[in-house]
Amino acid sequence: MAKASLTLVVTVLFLCTSASAHHGNSAYDETARVPLKGTVTEFVWTNPHSQIYLDVKDKNGNVVNWGIETNSPGILTRAGWTRRSLKAGHEVTIILCPAKNGAPVAYIGSGDPGTKVVFTDGRELDFKDKTASR
Amino acid sequence: MRNLLAQAVLVLAGVLLPWVIAPAAQARTTAQNNAAALPFDAHDLSGVWQLAPGGGGQGPGDNFPPLTPWGQAKYDANKPGYGPKAAPGGNDPILKCDPTGFPRILFVIWPFEIIHVSGRILMFFEGQHTIREIWMDGRQLPADPDPRWYGYSVGKWQGDTLVVETIGFNDKTWLGAQGQPHSDEMRTIERYRRVDHNTIEFNLTIDDPKTYTKVWYAEPRLIKLKPGVEIPESFCVASEEEEFAKRIREPAARQTGKE
């Protein structure tokens, strides 16, 4: 079912060499960037892994609840997010790295450029650190 | 006449535009350079800092010296999620919120604050909301310290370089996310030299004859200032981590034969 929901989307391949989560991300396909459209059901603002849960309709009209791992509140705060950035009911498209095993789980975060959340009005939440010095 | 006027406006704009845009761009570049060029005291490392991306990734690197048989057995038992041995799942101790330990804490993707207090320098890490203390009062390293996650550290200034020596580790932590092992005989030497307002040069030496057949000189790294950043509360809470594992980590790592 989860796999079916991926058949509608386009996978963009590009190299990604930077570090992702603090313990590694080998369960996810970090060469892929897959857009997934759905409705936020929950935004968990928890250290060290914040989480977004998203109801996604597959091609048969069945709703699958996806779990999307992302960065810690510290990293998200420095990228301009707050704990109120996402709320249940928000319609969003998330550009993500899906799990290699086809389960409805995925990763977005600072180590994987191009992953982000896009709202229907075009606003975006990304992971660029707004506090870095040169 | 109107065409002539329009042409004149275009020509004028073409001449003036670079004068308007160039100074704005220059001002931005100058501001960045000025930040690095601000005055600083080489013996004052106060502030919030973070390791800049570089060789070695989230650890002292994969180019470690040959392992002893004891070290090899320990390395073989470690199943990291990052580096050449990366695989889904694994047994990285921090997945259960075990203390990250030293020196790994320096290499995680979060900042830390350096705080000078009388007789000590404190490092306050965002990772697991951890304080590490470095004694600066001239004391010697203890002869037989109890094993600790962060060891026992003494520091001194050699010219403009802060040199920190640490012993007294337990052997439960990894040196980096790639699963590099160490023993309780490990001795580390860190060198920090502030080279401009925004930058510290960092060198790390790992001497652990029980694990490695030679001294390991880790890839030199830069540490960059993060102006205006506060260290947020960032405990790793085992009950929250278990919930996360149930909902996301374990489904992502489950073997299905598809991968």
mmCIF file of C-alpha atoms in Angstrom, chain B:
data_model
loop_
_atom_site.group_PDB
_atom_site.id
_atom_site.type_symbol
_atom_site.label_atom_id
_atom_site.label_comp_id
_atom_site.label_asym_id
_atom_site.label_seq_id
_atom_site.Cartn_x
_atom_site.Cartn_y
_atom_site.Cartn_z
ATOM 1 C CA MET B 1 10.260 62.467 -28.470
ATOM 2 C CA ARG B 2 8.760 59.907 -26.114
ATOM 3 C CA ASN B 3 11.039 57.200 -27.601
ATOM 4 C CA LEU B 4 14.053 59.414 -27.084
ATOM 5 C CA LEU B 5 13.058 59.972 -23.464
ATOM 6 C CA ALA B 6 12.580 56.235 -22.910
ATOM 7 C CA GLN B 7 15.983 55.527 -24.454
ATOM 8 C CA ALA B 8 17.592 58.144 -22.244
ATOM 9 C CA VAL B 9 16.022 56.581 -19.132
ATOM 10 C CA LEU B 10 17.268 53.116 -20.145
ATOM 11 C CA VAL B 11 20.797 54.374 -20.782
ATOM 12 C CA LEU B 12 20.822 56.220 -17.481
ATOM 13 C CA ALA B 13 19.564 53.120 -15.669
ATOM 14 C CA GLY B 14 22.259 51.014 -17.346
ATOM 15 C CA VAL B 15 24.929 53.420 -16.139
ATOM 16 C CA LEU B 16 23.577 53.894 -12.620
ATOM 17 C CA LEU B 17 22.426 50.347 -11.769
ATOM 18 C CA PRO B 18 25.910 48.888 -11.157
ATOM 19 C CA TRP B 19 26.601 51.840 -8.836
ATOM 20 C CA VAL B 20 23.516 50.947 -6.838
ATOM 21 C CA ILE B 21 23.923 47.135 -6.788
ATOM 22 C CA ALA B 22 27.704 46.838 -6.381
ATOM 23 C CA PRO B 23 27.968 48.774 -3.090
ATOM 24 C CA ALA B 24 25.113 46.729 -1.595
ATOM 25 C CA ALA B 25 26.868 43.461 -2.486
ATOM 26 C CA GLN B 26 30.164 44.857 -1.267
ATOM 27 C CA ALA B 27 28.581 45.925 2.017
ATOM 28 C CA ARG B 28 27.356 42.365 2.596
ATOM 29 C CA THR B 29 30.797 40.861 1.885
ATOM 30 C CA THR B 30 32.493 43.476 4.060
ATOM 31 C CA ALA B 31 30.104 42.775 6.928
ATOM 32 C CA GLN B 32 30.976 39.063 6.760
ATOM 33 C CA ASN B 33 34.703 39.783 6.632
ATOM 34 C CA ASN B 34 34.394 42.306 9.438
ATOM 35 C CA ALA B 35 32.710 39.717 11.672
ATOM 36 C CA ALA B 36 35.728 37.411 11.286
ATOM 37 C CA ALA B 37 38.051 40.428 11.703
ATOM 38 C CA LEU B 38 36.474 41.614 14.974
ATOM 39 C CA PRO B 39 38.943 41.822 17.861
ATOM 40 C CA PHE B 40 39.242 38.758 20.075
ATOM 41 C CA ASP B 41 41.232 37.464 23.040
ATOM 42 C CA ALA B 42 42.959 34.203 22.070
ATOM 43 C CA HIS B 43 42.638 33.009 25.683
ATOM 44 C CA ASP B 44 38.886 33.672 25.850
ATOM 45 C CA LEU B 45 36.868 31.005 24.063
ATOM 46 C CA SER B 46 33.528 32.095 25.558
ATOM 47 C CA GLY B 47 30.608 31.640 23.228
ATOM 48 C CA VAL B 48 28.528 29.088 21.382
ATOM 49 C CA TRP B 49 30.512 27.087 18.829
ATOM 50 C CA GLN B 50 30.002 24.202 16.455
ATOM 51 C CA LEU B 51 32.361 21.949 14.565
ATOM 52 C CA ALA B 52 32.361 22.908 10.883
ATOM 53 C CA PRO B 53 31.638 20.105 8.399
ATOM 54 C CA GLY B 54 34.845 18.405 7.346
ATOM 55 C CA GLY B 55 36.837 15.226 6.952
ATOM 56 C CA GLY B 56 35.935 12.569 9.448
ATOM 57 C CA GLY B 57 32.209 13.243 9.433
ATOM 58 C CA GLN B 58 30.552 12.646 12.790
ATOM 59 C CA GLY B 59 33.657 11.246 14.432
ATOM 60 C CA PRO B 60 37.432 11.457 14.316
ATOM 61 C CA GLY B 61 37.370 9.700 10.908
ATOM 62 C CA ASP B 62 37.482 6.302 9.241
ATOM 63 C CA ASN B 63 41.250 6.419 8.708
ATOM 64 C CA PHE B 64 42.113 5.019 12.104
ATOM 65 C CA PRO B 65 45.355 3.104 12.751
ATOM 66 C CA PRO B 66 45.395 -0.708 12.590
ATOM 67 C CA LEU B 67 43.361 -2.291 15.371
ATOM 68 C CA THR B 68 44.726 -4.681 17.966
ATOM 69 C CA PRO B 69 42.916 -8.063 18.140
ATOM 70 C CA TRP B 70 40.986 -6.691 21.160
ATOM 71 C CA GLY B 71 40.087 -3.546 19.200
ATOM 72 C CA GLN B 72 39.096 -5.550 16.112
ATOM 73 C CA ALA B 73 36.702 -7.743 18.112
ATOM 74 C CA LYS B 74 35.099 -4.634 19.592
ATOM 75 C CA TYR B 75 34.856 -2.939 16.186
ATOM 76 C CA ASP B 76 33.286 -6.079 14.672
ATOM 77 C CA ALA B 77 30.629 -6.064 17.394
ATOM 78 C CA ASN B 78 29.695 -2.422 16.725
ATOM 79 C CA LYS B 79 26.895 -1.991 14.180
ATOM 80 C CA PRO B 80 26.753 1.689 13.254
ATOM 81 C CA GLY B 81 24.195 3.499 11.114
ATOM 82 C CA TYR B 82 26.844 5.696 9.518
ATOM 83 C CA GLY B 83 30.156 5.215 7.667
ATOM 84 C CA PRO B 84 31.589 2.193 5.826
ATOM 85 C CA LYS B 85 29.801 -0.332 8.086
ATOM 86 C CA ALA B 86 26.431 1.477 7.963
ATOM 87 C CA ALA B 87 23.323 -0.703 8.109
ATOM 88 C CA PRO B 88 19.714 -0.042 9.162
ATOM 89 C CA GLY B 89 18.990 -0.674 12.833
ATOM 90 C CA GLY B 90 22.291 -1.413 14.530
ATOM 91 C CA ASN B 91 23.460 -1.098 18.112
ATOM 92 C CA ASP B 92 24.703 2.489 18.409
ATOM 93 C CA PRO B 93 24.576 3.118 22.183
ATOM 94 C CA ILE B 94 23.029 6.566 21.733
ATOM 95 C CA LEU B 95 19.892 4.976 20.222
ATOM 96 C CA LYS B 96 18.965 4.190 23.833
ATOM 97 C CA CYS B 97 20.027 7.636 25.045
ATOM 98 C CA ASP B 98 23.262 6.297 26.567
ATOM 99 C CA PRO B 99 25.647 9.221 27.157
ATOM 100 C CA THR B 100 27.363 10.150 23.890
ATOM 101 C CA GLY B 101 30.755 10.319 25.628
ATOM 102 C CA PHE B 102 33.989 12.033 24.723
ATOM 103 C CA PRO B 103 35.295 12.761 22.118
ATOM 104 C CA ARG B 104 32.185 11.811 20.099
ATOM 105 C CA ILE B 105 30.124 14.619 21.640
ATOM 106 C CA LEU B 106 32.332 17.150 19.828
ATOM 107 C CA PHE B 107 31.525 15.605 16.455
ATOM 108 C CA VAL B 108 27.730 15.491 16.643
ATOM 109 C CA ILE B 109 25.787 17.990 14.560
ATOM 110 C CA TRP B 110 24.854 20.243 17.478
ATOM 111 C CA PRO B 111 26.616 23.258 19.019
ATOM 112 C CA PHE B 112 28.249 23.636 22.431
ATOM 113 C CA GLU B 113 29.023 26.586 24.649
ATOM 114 C CA ILE B 114 32.437 27.240 26.185
ATOM 115 C CA ILE B 115 32.159 28.876 29.619
ATOM 116 C CA HIS B 116 35.171 30.154 31.569
ATOM 117 C CA VAL B 117 34.757 30.013 35.348
ATOM 118 C CA SER B 118 37.336 30.261 38.113
ATOM 119 C CA GLY B 119 39.759 27.343 37.833
ATOM 120 C CA ARG B 120 37.772 25.553 35.143
ATOM 121 C CA ILE B 121 36.536 25.701 31.593
ATOM 122 C CA LEU B 122 33.087 24.198 31.089
ATOM 123 C CA MET B 123 31.808 22.803 27.821
ATOM 124 C CA PHE B 124 28.008 22.822 27.741
ATOM 125 C CA PHE B 125 26.848 20.611 24.884
ATOM 126 C CA GLU B 126 23.445 20.803 23.257
ATOM 127 C CA GLY B 127 23.816 17.039 22.698
ATOM 128 C CA GLN B 128 22.005 15.427 25.639
ATOM 129 C CA HIS B 129 22.285 18.722 27.575
ATOM 130 C CA THR B 130 25.703 17.702 28.843
ATOM 131 C CA ILE B 131 28.311 19.578 30.893
ATOM 132 C CA ARG B 132 31.966 18.603 30.668
ATOM 133 C CA GLU B 133 34.531 20.177 32.983
ATOM 134 C CA ILE B 134 38.181 20.875 32.235
ATOM 135 C CA TRP B 135 40.263 21.739 35.308
ATOM 136 C CA MET B 136 42.475 24.786 34.659
ATOM 137 C CA ASP B 137 43.845 25.261 38.203
ATOM 138 C CA GLY B 138 47.172 23.556 37.582
ATOM 139 C CA ARG B 139 46.248 20.207 39.098
ATOM 140 C CA GLN B 140 47.681 16.967 37.759
ATOM 141 C CA LEU B 141 45.606 14.148 36.283
ATOM 142 C CA PRO B 142 44.530 11.702 39.004
ATOM 143 C CA ALA B 143 46.569 8.501 39.291
ATOM 144 C CA ASP B 144 43.642 6.063 39.292
ATOM 145 C CA PRO B 145 40.390 7.810 38.349
ATOM 146 C CA ASP B 146 37.034 6.061 38.310
ATOM 147 C CA PRO B 147 35.960 5.322 34.733
ATOM 148 C CA ARG B 148 33.599 7.953 33.335
ATOM 149 C CA TRP B 149 31.666 8.632 30.147
ATOM 150 C CA TYR B 150 33.557 11.913 29.652
ATOM 151 C CA GLY B 151 36.799 11.101 31.463
ATOM 152 C CA TYR B 152 38.748 13.428 33.741
ATOM 153 C CA SER B 153 40.243 16.472 32.017
ATOM 154 C CA VAL B 154 42.942 19.002 32.881
ATOM 155 C CA GLY B 155 43.918 21.885 30.635
ATOM 156 C CA LYS B 156 46.606 24.528 30.309
ATOM 157 C CA TRP B 157 47.585 27.268 27.897
ATOM 158 C CA GLN B 158 50.670 26.710 25.773
ATOM 159 C CA GLY B 159 51.061 30.105 24.128
ATOM 160 C CA ASP B 160 47.695 30.721 22.467
ATOM 161 C CA THR B 161 46.774 27.047 22.345
ATOM 162 C CA LEU B 162 44.540 25.460 24.961
ATOM 163 C CA VAL B 163 45.849 21.918 25.526
ATOM 164 C CA VAL B 164 43.497 19.499 27.279
ATOM 165 C CA GLU B 165 44.524 16.063 28.436
ATOM 166 C CA THR B 166 41.914 13.478 29.432
ATOM 167 C CA ILE B 167 42.065 9.986 30.976
ATOM 168 C CA GLY B 168 39.696 7.877 33.049
ATOM 169 C CA PHE B 169 37.184 6.812 30.394
ATOM 170 C CA ASN B 170 34.892 3.814 30.498
ATOM 171 C CA ASP B 171 34.854 1.698 27.316
ATOM 172 C CA LYS B 172 31.097 1.869 26.674
ATOM 173 C CA THR B 173 31.032 4.700 24.134
ATOM 174 C CA TRP B 174 31.999 4.960 20.471
ATOM 175 C CA LEU B 175 34.486 7.562 19.242
ATOM 176 C CA GLY B 176 32.166 8.502 16.410
ATOM 177 C CA ALA B 177 28.980 7.574 14.586
ATOM 178 C CA GLN B 178 31.018 5.159 12.451
ATOM 179 C CA GLY B 179 31.407 2.803 15.405
ATOM 180 C CA GLN B 180 35.119 3.303 16.164
ATOM 181 C CA PRO B 181 35.851 1.581 19.489
ATOM 182 C CA HIS B 182 38.048 2.563 22.410
ATOM 183 C CA SER B 183 39.120 1.093 25.726
ATOM 184 C CA ASP B 184 39.368 2.377 29.289
ATOM 185 C CA GLU B 185 43.081 2.938 28.670
ATOM 186 C CA MET B 186 42.388 5.749 26.187
ATOM 187 C CA ARG B 187 44.196 9.044 26.706
ATOM 188 C CA THR B 188 43.213 12.024 24.559
ATOM 189 C CA ILE B 189 44.919 15.337 23.916
ATOM 190 C CA GLU B 190 42.891 18.201 22.437
ATOM 191 C CA ARG B 191 44.375 21.419 21.093
ATOM 192 C CA TYR B 192 42.232 24.519 20.558
ATOM 193 C CA ARG B 193 43.684 27.671 18.986
ATOM 194 C CA ARG B 194 41.452 30.649 18.260
ATOM 195 C CA VAL B 195 42.750 32.055 14.969
ATOM 196 C CA ASP B 196 40.129 34.768 14.405
ATOM 197 C CA HIS B 197 36.955 36.030 16.032
ATOM 198 C CA ASN B 198 34.848 33.309 14.416
ATOM 199 C CA THR B 199 37.242 30.368 14.205
ATOM 200 C CA ILE B 200 39.040 27.851 16.429
ATOM 201 C CA GLU B 201 41.471 25.345 14.935
ATOM 202 C CA PHE B 202 40.965 21.952 16.594
ATOM 203 C CA ASN B 203 43.331 18.990 16.750
ATOM 204 C CA LEU B 204 42.734 15.704 18.541
ATOM 205 C CA THR B 205 45.177 12.935 19.403
ATOM 206 C CA ILE B 206 43.893 9.551 20.592
ATOM 207 C CA ASP B 207 46.338 7.234 22.306
ATOM 208 C CA ASP B 208 44.736 3.885 23.136
ATOM 209 C CA PRO B 209 47.267 1.029 22.886
ATOM 210 C CA LYS B 210 44.678 -1.558 23.956
ATOM 211 C CA THR B 211 42.574 -0.742 20.855
ATOM 212 C CA TYR B 212 44.907 0.766 18.241
ATOM 213 C CA THR B 213 48.474 -0.214 17.360
ATOM 214 C CA LYS B 214 49.515 3.421 16.834
ATOM 215 C CA VAL B 215 48.614 6.854 18.122
ATOM 216 C CA TRP B 216 45.685 8.278 16.112
ATOM 217 C CA TYR B 217 45.989 11.857 14.913
ATOM 218 C CA ALA B 218 42.449 12.763 13.915
ATOM 219 C CA GLU B 219 41.721 14.916 10.890
ATOM 220 C CA PRO B 220 42.211 18.598 11.933
ATOM 221 C CA ARG B 221 38.884 20.430 12.048
ATOM 222 C CA LEU B 222 37.617 23.980 12.387
ATOM 223 C CA ILE B 223 35.150 25.070 15.036
ATOM 224 C CA LYS B 224 33.000 28.091 14.117
ATOM 225 C CA LEU B 225 31.306 30.656 16.339
ATOM 226 C CA LYS B 226 27.502 30.734 16.268
ATOM 227 C CA PRO B 227 26.629 34.292 17.278
ATOM 228 C CA GLY B 228 23.290 34.779 19.002
ATOM 229 C CA VAL B 229 22.623 31.079 19.523
ATOM 230 C CA GLU B 230 21.414 29.832 22.901
ATOM 231 C CA ILE B 231 21.782 26.180 23.882
ATOM 232 C CA PRO B 232 18.220 24.876 24.162
ATOM 233 C CA GLU B 233 17.096 22.183 26.603
ATOM 234 C CA SER B 234 17.889 19.007 24.725
ATOM 235 C CA PHE B 235 17.802 15.946 26.931
ATOM 236 C CA CYS B 236 17.640 12.558 25.297
ATOM 237 C CA VAL B 237 14.727 10.973 27.162
ATOM 238 C CA ALA B 238 14.637 7.176 26.964
ATOM 239 C CA SER B 239 10.827 6.928 27.082
ATOM 240 C CA GLU B 240 10.466 9.423 24.213
ATOM 241 C CA GLU B 241 13.195 7.675 22.227
ATOM 242 C CA GLU B 242 11.444 4.311 22.710
ATOM 243 C CA GLU B 243 8.209 5.787 21.366
ATOM 244 C CA PHE B 244 10.064 7.229 18.372
ATOM 245 C CA ALA B 245 11.748 3.879 17.740
ATOM 246 C CA LYS B 246 8.388 2.075 17.797
ATOM 247 C CA ARG B 247 6.717 4.525 15.424
ATOM 248 C CA ILE B 248 9.525 5.266 12.947
ATOM 249 C CA ARG B 249 12.978 3.760 13.515
ATOM 250 C CA GLU B 250 11.920 0.120 13.759
ATOM 251 C CA PRO B 251 9.524 0.190 10.758
ATOM 252 C CA ALA B 252 12.295 1.885 8.728
ATOM 253 C CA ALA B 253 14.874 -0.754 9.674
ATOM 254 C CA ARG B 254 12.628 -3.826 9.351
ATOM 255 C CA GLN B 255 13.996 -6.374 6.912
ATOM 256 C CA THR B 256 11.471 -7.060 4.155
ATOM 257 C CA GLY B 257 13.695 -8.494 1.465
ATOM 258 C CA LYS B 258 12.856 -5.502 -0.721
ATOM 259 C CA GLU B 259 15.965 -3.482 0.001
#
